[in-house]
mmCIF file of C-alpha atoms in Angstrom:
data_model
loop_
_atom_site.group_PDB
_atom_site.id
_atom_site.type_symbol
_atom_site.label_atom_id
_atom_site.label_comp_id
_atom_site.label_asym_id
_atom_site.label_seq_id
_atom_site.Cartn_x
_atom_site.Cartn_y
_atom_site.Cartn_z
ATOM 1 C CA MET A 1 62.775 30.166 131.832
ATOM 2 C CA TYR A 2 63.671 33.769 130.939
ATOM 3 C CA ALA A 3 62.546 34.969 134.134
ATOM 4 C CA GLN A 4 65.681 33.324 135.721
ATOM 5 C CA MET A 5 67.950 35.471 133.441
ATOM 6 C CA ILE A 6 68.776 38.666 135.307
ATOM 7 C CA GLN A 7 70.752 41.555 133.739
ATOM 8 C CA SER A 8 73.212 43.421 135.742
ATOM 9 C CA THR A 9 71.174 46.380 135.900
ATOM 10 C CA GLY A 10 68.784 44.641 138.007
ATOM 11 C CA LYS A 11 66.018 44.540 135.305
ATOM 12 C CA GLY A 12 64.666 41.012 134.678
ATOM 13 C CA VAL A 13 64.084 39.559 131.371
ATOM 14 C CA LYS A 14 60.340 38.991 130.827
ATOM 15 C CA SER A 15 58.986 35.644 131.164
ATOM 16 C CA LEU A 16 56.187 34.468 128.641
ATOM 17 C CA ASP A 17 53.313 35.197 131.314
ATOM 18 C CA GLU A 18 54.575 38.803 131.570
ATOM 19 C CA MET A 19 54.297 39.397 127.579
ATOM 20 C CA ASP A 20 51.444 40.719 125.635
ATOM 21 C CA PRO A 21 50.144 38.275 122.851
ATOM 22 C CA THR A 22 52.232 39.776 120.214
ATOM 23 C CA GLU A 23 55.472 39.610 122.296
ATOM 24 C CA ARG A 24 54.548 36.113 123.301
ATOM 25 C CA ALA A 25 54.079 34.790 119.697
ATOM 26 C CA PHE A 26 57.532 36.540 118.814
ATOM 27 C CA GLN A 27 59.184 34.888 121.662
ATOM 28 C CA GLU A 28 57.684 31.402 120.978
ATOM 29 C CA ARG A 29 58.780 31.725 117.315
ATOM 30 C CA ILE A 30 62.328 32.295 118.629
ATOM 31 C CA ASP A 31 62.297 29.472 121.190
ATOM 32 C CA ALA A 32 61.188 27.066 118.506
ATOM 33 C CA GLY A 33 64.268 27.856 116.372
ATOM 34 C CA GLY A 34 62.714 30.088 113.894
ATOM 35 C CA LYS A 35 64.193 33.152 112.072
ATOM 36 C CA ILE A 36 63.103 36.690 112.085
ATOM 37 C CA GLU A 37 63.204 38.398 108.907
ATOM 38 C CA PRO A 38 63.314 42.149 108.278
ATOM 39 C CA LYS A 39 59.590 42.694 107.542
ATOM 40 C CA ASP A 40 58.511 40.762 110.610
ATOM 41 C CA TRP A 41 57.325 42.352 113.619
ATOM 42 C CA MET A 42 59.709 42.706 116.191
ATOM 43 C CA PRO A 43 60.078 44.414 119.599
ATOM 44 C CA ALA A 44 61.767 47.772 119.542
ATOM 45 C CA GLY A 45 64.379 46.428 121.963
ATOM 46 C CA TYR A 46 65.186 43.426 119.807
ATOM 47 C CA ARG A 47 65.937 45.931 116.735
ATOM 48 C CA LYS A 48 67.900 48.180 118.922
ATOM 49 C CA ASN A 49 70.110 45.406 120.344
ATOM 50 C CA LEU A 50 70.675 43.991 116.724
ATOM 51 C CA ILE A 51 71.567 47.316 115.397
ATOM 52 C CA ARG A 52 74.161 47.758 118.386
ATOM 53 C CA GLN A 53 75.477 44.205 118.005
ATOM 54 C CA ILE A 54 75.828 44.030 114.069
ATOM 55 C CA GLY A 55 76.936 47.704 113.818
ATOM 56 C CA GLN A 56 79.789 47.079 116.344
ATOM 57 C CA HIS A 57 80.784 43.944 114.389
ATOM 58 C CA ALA A 58 80.852 45.887 111.099
ATOM 59 C CA HIS A 59 82.940 48.668 112.449
ATOM 60 C CA SER A 60 85.533 46.147 113.960
ATOM 61 C CA GLU A 61 85.841 44.405 110.621
ATOM 62 C CA ILE A 62 86.599 47.596 108.857
ATOM 63 C CA ILE A 63 88.901 49.164 111.582
ATOM 64 C CA GLY A 64 90.395 45.590 111.943
ATOM 65 C CA GLN A 65 92.054 46.261 108.468
ATOM 66 C CA LEU A 66 94.192 48.988 109.814
ATOM 67 C CA PRO A 67 96.767 46.962 112.017
ATOM 68 C CA GLU A 68 97.054 44.445 109.270
ATOM 69 C CA GLY A 69 97.084 46.765 106.243
ATOM 70 C CA ASN A 70 100.226 48.434 107.754
ATOM 71 C CA TRP A 71 102.003 45.283 107.108
ATOM 72 C CA ILE A 72 101.113 44.369 103.513
ATOM 73 C CA THR A 73 104.295 46.063 102.110
ATOM 74 C CA ARG A 74 106.612 44.798 104.805
ATOM 75 C CA ALA A 75 105.578 41.138 104.718
ATOM 76 C CA PRO A 76 108.802 39.167 104.566
ATOM 77 C CA THR A 77 107.949 37.470 101.036
ATOM 78 C CA LEU A 78 105.814 38.080 98.052
ATOM 79 C CA GLU A 79 103.662 35.135 99.012
ATOM 80 C CA ARG A 80 103.061 36.516 102.559
ATOM 81 C CA LYS A 81 102.119 39.824 101.060
ATOM 82 C CA ALA A 82 99.609 38.176 98.753
ATOM 83 C CA ILE A 83 98.075 36.195 101.640
ATOM 84 C CA LEU A 84 97.788 39.247 103.969
ATOM 85 C CA LEU A 85 96.342 41.497 100.954
ATOM 86 C CA ALA A 86 93.774 38.665 100.501
ATOM 87 C CA LYS A 87 92.927 38.681 104.160
ATOM 88 C CA VAL A 88 92.570 42.383 104.550
ATOM 89 C CA GLN A 89 90.287 42.299 101.409
ATOM 90 C CA ASP A 90 88.086 39.623 103.206
ATOM 91 C CA GLU A 91 87.710 41.785 106.098
ATOM 92 C CA ALA A 92 86.480 44.696 103.921
ATOM 93 C CA GLY A 93 83.921 42.193 102.582
ATOM 94 C CA HIS A 94 82.861 41.142 105.951
ATOM 95 C CA GLY A 95 82.140 44.804 106.952
ATOM 96 C CA LEU A 96 80.001 45.103 103.792
ATOM 97 C CA TYR A 97 77.860 42.239 104.604
ATOM 98 C CA LEU A 98 77.328 43.239 108.040
ATOM 99 C CA TYR A 99 76.468 46.750 107.211
ATOM 100 C CA CYS A 100 73.846 45.410 104.727
ATOM 101 C CA ALA A 101 72.352 43.144 107.263
ATOM 102 C CA ALA A 102 72.209 46.260 109.658
ATOM 103 C CA GLU A 103 70.387 48.364 106.937
ATOM 104 C CA THR A 104 67.710 45.956 106.790
ATOM 105 C CA LEU A 105 66.794 47.053 110.386
ATOM 106 C CA GLY A 106 66.131 50.720 109.162
ATOM 107 C CA ILE A 107 69.426 52.180 109.964
ATOM 108 C CA THR A 108 71.660 53.715 107.218
ATOM 109 C CA ARG A 109 75.403 53.350 106.782
ATOM 110 C CA ASP A 110 75.714 56.965 107.233
ATOM 111 C CA GLU A 111 74.090 56.940 110.391
ATOM 112 C CA MET A 112 76.112 54.156 111.572
ATOM 113 C CA PHE A 113 79.480 56.122 110.793
ATOM 114 C CA GLU A 114 78.082 59.052 112.615
ATOM 115 C CA ALA A 115 77.211 56.877 115.633
ATOM 116 C CA LEU A 116 80.893 55.562 115.538
ATOM 117 C CA ASN A 117 82.359 59.007 115.023
ATOM 118 C CA GLU A 118 80.279 60.472 118.062
ATOM 119 C CA GLY A 119 81.181 57.624 120.342
ATOM 120 C CA ARG A 120 77.537 56.106 120.526
ATOM 121 C CA MET A 121 78.831 52.785 118.649
ATOM 122 C CA LYS A 122 81.910 51.049 119.486
ATOM 123 C CA TYR A 123 84.258 48.520 117.688
ATOM 124 C CA SER A 124 86.310 45.638 119.163
ATOM 125 C CA SER A 125 88.901 46.937 121.962
ATOM 126 C CA ILE A 126 91.615 44.632 120.277
ATOM 127 C CA PHE A 127 92.054 46.835 117.262
ATOM 128 C CA ASN A 128 93.305 49.868 119.663
ATOM 129 C CA TYR A 129 96.506 47.912 120.124
ATOM 130 C CA PRO A 130 99.507 48.250 118.028
ATOM 131 C CA THR A 131 101.140 45.905 115.671
ATOM 132 C CA LEU A 132 104.845 46.333 116.056
ATOM 133 C CA THR A 133 106.376 43.335 114.664
ATOM 134 C CA TRP A 134 105.754 40.766 111.761
ATOM 135 C CA ALA A 135 105.070 38.108 114.513
ATOM 136 C CA ASP A 136 102.113 40.416 115.645
ATOM 137 C CA MET A 137 100.315 39.217 112.310
ATOM 138 C CA GLY A 138 100.767 35.768 113.657
ATOM 139 C CA ALA A 139 99.310 36.629 116.937
ATOM 140 C CA VAL A 140 96.474 38.719 115.260
ATOM 141 C CA GLY A 141 95.399 35.817 113.063
ATOM 142 C CA TRP A 142 96.031 32.930 115.613
ATOM 143 C CA LEU A 143 94.588 34.773 118.692
ATOM 144 C CA VAL A 144 92.383 37.642 117.469
ATOM 145 C CA ASP A 145 90.715 35.862 114.586
ATOM 146 C CA GLY A 146 90.708 32.693 116.770
ATOM 147 C CA ALA A 147 88.635 34.563 119.356
ATOM 148 C CA ALA A 148 86.285 35.947 116.474
ATOM 149 C CA ILE A 149 85.674 32.485 115.246
ATOM 150 C CA MET A 150 84.713 31.328 118.772
ATOM 151 C CA ASN A 151 82.130 34.030 118.922
ATOM 152 C CA GLN A 152 80.884 34.010 115.518
ATOM 153 C CA VAL A 153 80.332 30.253 114.725
ATOM 154 C CA PRO A 154 77.384 30.156 117.044
ATOM 155 C CA LEU A 155 75.964 33.311 115.375
ATOM 156 C CA GLN A 156 75.248 31.307 112.374
ATOM 157 C CA ARG A 157 72.369 30.077 114.434
ATOM 158 C CA THR A 158 71.400 33.527 115.694
ATOM 159 C CA SER A 159 67.609 34.384 115.565
ATOM 160 C CA TYR A 160 67.792 37.311 112.910
ATOM 161 C CA GLY A 161 68.007 35.889 109.376
ATOM 162 C CA PRO A 162 70.204 38.400 107.542
ATOM 163 C CA TYR A 163 72.624 38.331 110.408
ATOM 164 C CA ALA A 164 72.746 34.396 110.565
ATOM 165 C CA ARG A 165 73.200 33.948 106.676
ATOM 166 C CA ALA A 166 76.154 36.604 106.547
ATOM 167 C CA MET A 167 77.904 34.903 109.186
ATOM 168 C CA VAL A 168 78.187 31.520 107.301
ATOM 169 C CA ARG A 169 80.477 32.868 104.740
ATOM 170 C CA ILE A 170 82.229 35.265 107.132
ATOM 171 C CA CYS A 171 82.946 32.212 109.496
ATOM 172 C CA LYS A 172 84.395 30.076 106.504
ATOM 173 C CA GLU A 173 86.936 33.054 105.797
ATOM 174 C CA GLU A 174 87.722 33.738 109.310
ATOM 175 C CA SER A 175 88.915 30.012 109.621
ATOM 176 C CA PHE A 176 91.282 30.686 106.855
ATOM 177 C CA HIS A 177 92.521 33.930 108.725
ATOM 178 C CA GLN A 178 93.134 31.767 112.038
ATOM 179 C CA ARG A 179 95.124 29.136 110.173
ATOM 180 C CA GLN A 180 97.247 31.912 108.326
ATOM 181 C CA GLY A 181 98.034 33.404 111.811
ATOM 182 C CA PHE A 182 98.944 30.037 113.260
ATOM 183 C CA ASP A 183 101.136 29.113 110.219
ATOM 184 C CA ILE A 184 103.066 32.374 110.781
ATOM 185 C CA MET A 185 103.569 31.375 114.524
ATOM 186 C CA MET A 186 104.707 28.038 113.541
ATOM 187 C CA LYS A 187 107.310 29.374 111.021
ATOM 188 C CA MET A 188 108.620 31.919 113.736
ATOM 189 C CA CYS A 189 108.949 29.295 116.436
ATOM 190 C CA ALA A 190 110.845 26.936 114.166
ATOM 191 C CA GLY A 191 113.161 29.740 113.169
ATOM 192 C CA SER A 192 115.858 31.481 115.003
ATOM 193 C CA GLU A 193 116.102 32.192 118.546
ATOM 194 C CA ALA A 194 115.410 35.903 117.858
ATOM 195 C CA GLN A 195 112.142 34.905 115.714
ATOM 196 C CA LYS A 196 111.102 32.576 118.640
ATOM 197 C CA ARG A 197 111.371 35.561 120.866
ATOM 198 C CA MET A 198 109.493 37.657 118.719
ATOM 199 C CA ALA A 199 106.682 35.339 118.586
ATOM 200 C CA GLN A 200 106.680 34.999 122.504
ATOM 201 C CA ASP A 201 106.590 38.727 122.731
ATOM 202 C CA ALA A 202 103.608 38.879 120.356
ATOM 203 C CA LEU A 203 101.629 36.262 122.538
ATOM 204 C CA ASN A 204 102.603 38.231 125.784
ATOM 205 C CA ARG A 205 100.981 41.522 124.391
ATOM 206 C CA PHE A 206 97.934 40.012 122.711
ATOM 207 C CA TRP A 207 96.918 37.369 125.298
ATOM 208 C CA TYR A 208 94.951 39.500 127.606
ATOM 209 C CA PRO A 209 93.474 41.851 124.913
ATOM 210 C CA SER A 210 92.356 38.736 122.986
ATOM 211 C CA LEU A 211 90.534 37.568 126.204
ATOM 212 C CA MET A 212 88.971 40.885 126.495
ATOM 213 C CA MET A 213 87.257 40.373 123.005
ATOM 214 C CA PHE A 214 84.427 38.382 124.424
ATOM 215 C CA GLY A 215 83.309 41.289 126.367
ATOM 216 C CA PRO A 216 82.996 42.060 130.259
ATOM 217 C CA SER A 217 82.230 39.198 132.639
ATOM 218 C CA ASP A 218 78.625 37.980 132.656
ATOM 219 C CA ALA A 219 78.237 39.587 136.297
ATOM 220 C CA GLU A 220 78.940 42.921 134.451
ATOM 221 C CA SER A 221 77.616 42.473 130.905
ATOM 222 C CA VAL A 222 74.376 44.704 130.658
ATOM 223 C CA HIS A 223 73.040 43.178 127.393
ATOM 224 C CA SER A 224 73.741 39.461 127.610
ATOM 225 C CA ALA A 225 70.739 38.317 129.480
ATOM 226 C CA GLN A 226 68.051 39.804 127.000
ATOM 227 C CA SER A 227 70.243 39.124 123.963
ATOM 228 C CA MET A 228 70.387 35.478 124.880
ATOM 229 C CA ALA A 229 66.611 35.388 125.501
ATOM 230 C CA TRP A 230 66.042 36.594 122.118
ATOM 231 C CA LYS A 231 68.967 34.401 120.529
ATOM 232 C CA ILE A 232 70.882 37.466 119.273
ATOM 233 C CA LYS A 233 73.771 35.713 121.340
ATOM 234 C CA MET A 234 74.073 32.091 121.620
ATOM 235 C CA ASN A 235 76.578 31.959 124.526
ATOM 236 C CA THR A 236 77.496 34.065 127.566
ATOM 237 C CA ASN A 237 80.804 36.134 127.326
ATOM 238 C CA ASP A 238 82.451 33.779 130.043
ATOM 239 C CA GLU A 239 81.429 30.503 128.308
ATOM 240 C CA LEU A 240 83.222 31.843 125.086
ATOM 241 C CA ARG A 241 86.259 33.192 126.993
ATOM 242 C CA GLN A 242 86.626 29.561 128.741
ATOM 243 C CA LYS A 243 86.207 27.656 125.550
ATOM 244 C CA PHE A 244 88.945 30.014 123.947
ATOM 245 C CA VAL A 245 91.426 29.474 126.679
ATOM 246 C CA ASP A 246 90.781 25.751 126.634
ATOM 247 C CA GLN A 247 91.611 25.494 122.938
ATOM 248 C CA THR A 248 94.479 28.082 122.890
ATOM 249 C CA VAL A 249 96.487 26.891 125.587
ATOM 250 C CA PRO A 250 97.489 23.447 124.086
ATOM 251 C CA GLN A 251 98.104 25.365 120.787
ATOM 252 C CA ALA A 252 100.638 27.548 122.574
ATOM 253 C CA GLU A 253 102.301 24.281 124.207
ATOM 254 C CA TYR A 254 102.656 22.858 120.694
ATOM 255 C CA LEU A 255 104.418 25.934 119.573
ATOM 256 C CA GLY A 256 106.810 25.821 122.530
ATOM 257 C CA LEU A 257 105.409 29.265 123.715
ATOM 258 C CA THR A 258 104.341 30.186 127.281
ATOM 259 C CA VAL A 259 100.851 31.813 127.771
ATOM 260 C CA PRO A 260 101.735 34.956 130.010
ATOM 261 C CA ASP A 261 99.642 33.660 133.048
ATOM 262 C CA GLU A 262 101.375 32.055 135.935
ATOM 263 C CA THR A 263 97.770 31.109 137.170
ATOM 264 C CA ILE A 264 96.983 28.800 134.221
ATOM 265 C CA LYS A 265 96.191 25.416 135.402
ATOM 266 C CA TRP A 266 94.030 22.469 134.295
ATOM 267 C CA ASN A 267 90.892 21.831 136.487
ATOM 268 C CA ASP A 268 89.679 18.434 136.225
ATOM 269 C CA GLU A 269 86.612 19.189 138.035
ATOM 270 C CA LYS A 270 85.255 21.666 135.711
ATOM 271 C CA GLY A 271 87.068 20.248 132.644
ATOM 272 C CA GLY A 272 88.909 23.240 131.600
ATOM 273 C CA TYR A 273 91.678 25.680 132.603
ATOM 274 C CA ASP A 274 91.677 28.048 135.506
ATOM 275 C CA PHE A 275 93.078 31.308 134.356
ATOM 276 C CA ALA A 276 93.719 35.058 135.403
ATOM 277 C CA GLU A 277 91.007 37.582 134.401
ATOM 278 C CA PRO A 278 92.157 40.532 132.028
ATOM 279 C CA ASP A 279 92.392 43.812 133.609
ATOM 280 C CA TRP A 280 88.990 45.193 133.139
ATOM 281 C CA THR A 281 90.082 48.636 134.051
ATOM 282 C CA GLU A 282 92.337 48.667 131.054
ATOM 283 C CA PHE A 283 89.425 47.221 129.027
ATOM 284 C CA TYR A 284 87.016 49.914 129.962
ATOM 285 C CA ASP A 285 89.839 52.684 129.496
ATOM 286 C CA VAL A 286 90.263 51.546 125.967
ATOM 287 C CA LEU A 287 86.640 51.462 125.380
ATOM 288 C CA ALA A 288 86.494 55.195 126.646
ATOM 289 C CA GLY A 289 88.948 55.886 123.914
ATOM 290 C CA ASN A 290 92.269 55.965 125.814
ATOM 291 C CA GLY A 291 93.759 53.078 124.176
ATOM 292 C CA PRO A 292 97.205 53.069 122.579
ATOM 293 C CA CYS A 293 95.896 53.473 119.068
ATOM 294 C CA ASN A 294 92.173 54.814 119.652
ATOM 295 C CA HIS A 295 92.816 58.183 118.232
ATOM 296 C CA ASP A 296 94.807 57.058 115.153
ATOM 297 C CA ARG A 297 92.115 54.539 114.391
ATOM 298 C CA LEU A 298 89.227 56.734 114.351
ATOM 299 C CA GLU A 299 90.888 59.638 112.543
ATOM 300 C CA THR A 300 92.071 57.135 109.783
ATOM 301 C CA ARG A 301 88.512 55.927 109.491
ATOM 302 C CA LYS A 302 87.173 59.580 109.394
ATOM 303 C CA GLN A 303 89.633 60.465 106.703
ATOM 304 C CA ALA A 304 88.700 57.514 104.403
ATOM 305 C CA TRP A 305 85.193 58.464 104.858
ATOM 306 C CA ASP A 306 85.759 62.055 103.783
ATOM 307 C CA ASP A 307 88.084 61.045 101.225
ATOM 308 C CA GLY A 308 85.342 58.831 99.619
ATOM 309 C CA ALA A 309 82.643 61.625 99.615
ATOM 310 C CA TRP A 310 83.172 62.443 95.880
ATOM 311 C CA VAL A 311 82.605 58.696 95.092
ATOM 312 C CA ARG A 312 79.379 58.602 97.092
ATOM 313 C CA GLU A 313 78.016 62.017 95.651
ATOM 314 C CA GLY A 314 78.898 60.711 92.202
ATOM 315 C CA MET A 315 76.873 57.566 92.602
ATOM 316 C CA LEU A 316 74.083 59.412 94.071
ATOM 317 C CA ALA A 317 73.961 61.872 91.129
ATOM 318 C CA HIS A 318 74.250 58.863 88.785
ATOM 319 C CA ALA A 319 71.377 57.180 90.307
ATOM 320 C CA ALA A 320 69.204 60.286 90.191
ATOM 321 C CA LYS A 321 69.993 60.883 86.664
ATOM 322 C CA LYS A 322 68.889 57.236 85.900
ATOM 323 C CA ARG A 323 65.657 57.849 87.799
ATOM 324 C CA THR A 324 64.842 60.924 85.661
ATOM 325 C CA ALA A 325 65.613 59.283 82.459
ATOM 326 C CA LYS A 326 63.295 56.383 83.331
ATOM 327 C CA VAL A 327 60.510 58.715 84.315
ATOM 328 C CA ALA A 328 60.961 60.607 80.988
ATOM 329 C CA ALA A 329 60.985 57.528 78.986
ATOM 330 C CA GLU A 330 57.481 56.493 80.549
#
């Protein structure tokens, strides 16, 4: 069946008949719903695709703290400060789970950071947009975390065991984040006219960047076909984007907000909304490092890494000392 899945590079995914016996056994195990564990044999491409996807996911969780962390001290009430602080703490934990999952594939955290710093690893393009108002905290929770949940819930069934298990807890916490954002939007929309305008403005600015979170269209996606064959991904980019639009448009209507797309229309034939595609030129420009906050986000991350060097060095020295003491005792 995989012979029908063609990547945009023109290179087809191997069918079972084209695989050697080891590859075939690996693929048949995945097809049967089995999990691949760190010590199991896996194709080099499977390992590489996983490192790329999990590493990008981990970087996104860590850098995703920055747009929200900026609002912790400026949240309108003590309760809102505490909720936002808890959310940012969750994102740090998600990054930790995912870095640990990636490390089971033979890459170190230092190597992943170097790859991010050198542009060989990416993070979600959404975090290169500024959060200008408190309503943006609502939009980030409602739209950005909503899109993340859409993408991540199926990953609980991904074929790589450590990744799938990490996603179980992450998805539970992300569902809280989405509800937190929607609650902010509800409060804003039920408030003054100025507050509702602020909510509409946040929706206007985050709508299309949220659609971009699912990645390029299937026709342009280089990795999707093989990743789906290996069940590293469970759905195509376009499937997830359609599902997100179908879920979110009624929510916007409930809030009394207008999705900034004049082409939005329910299509009975496909059982979903027709909608305008994002500006993919902007998407690739942001990925290339030219977004509104690319430079600031990476520089902040680099500074945090540099500032934490003494902690890492101290922990390594302590571990070495313990090993020496153990050897001496023996």
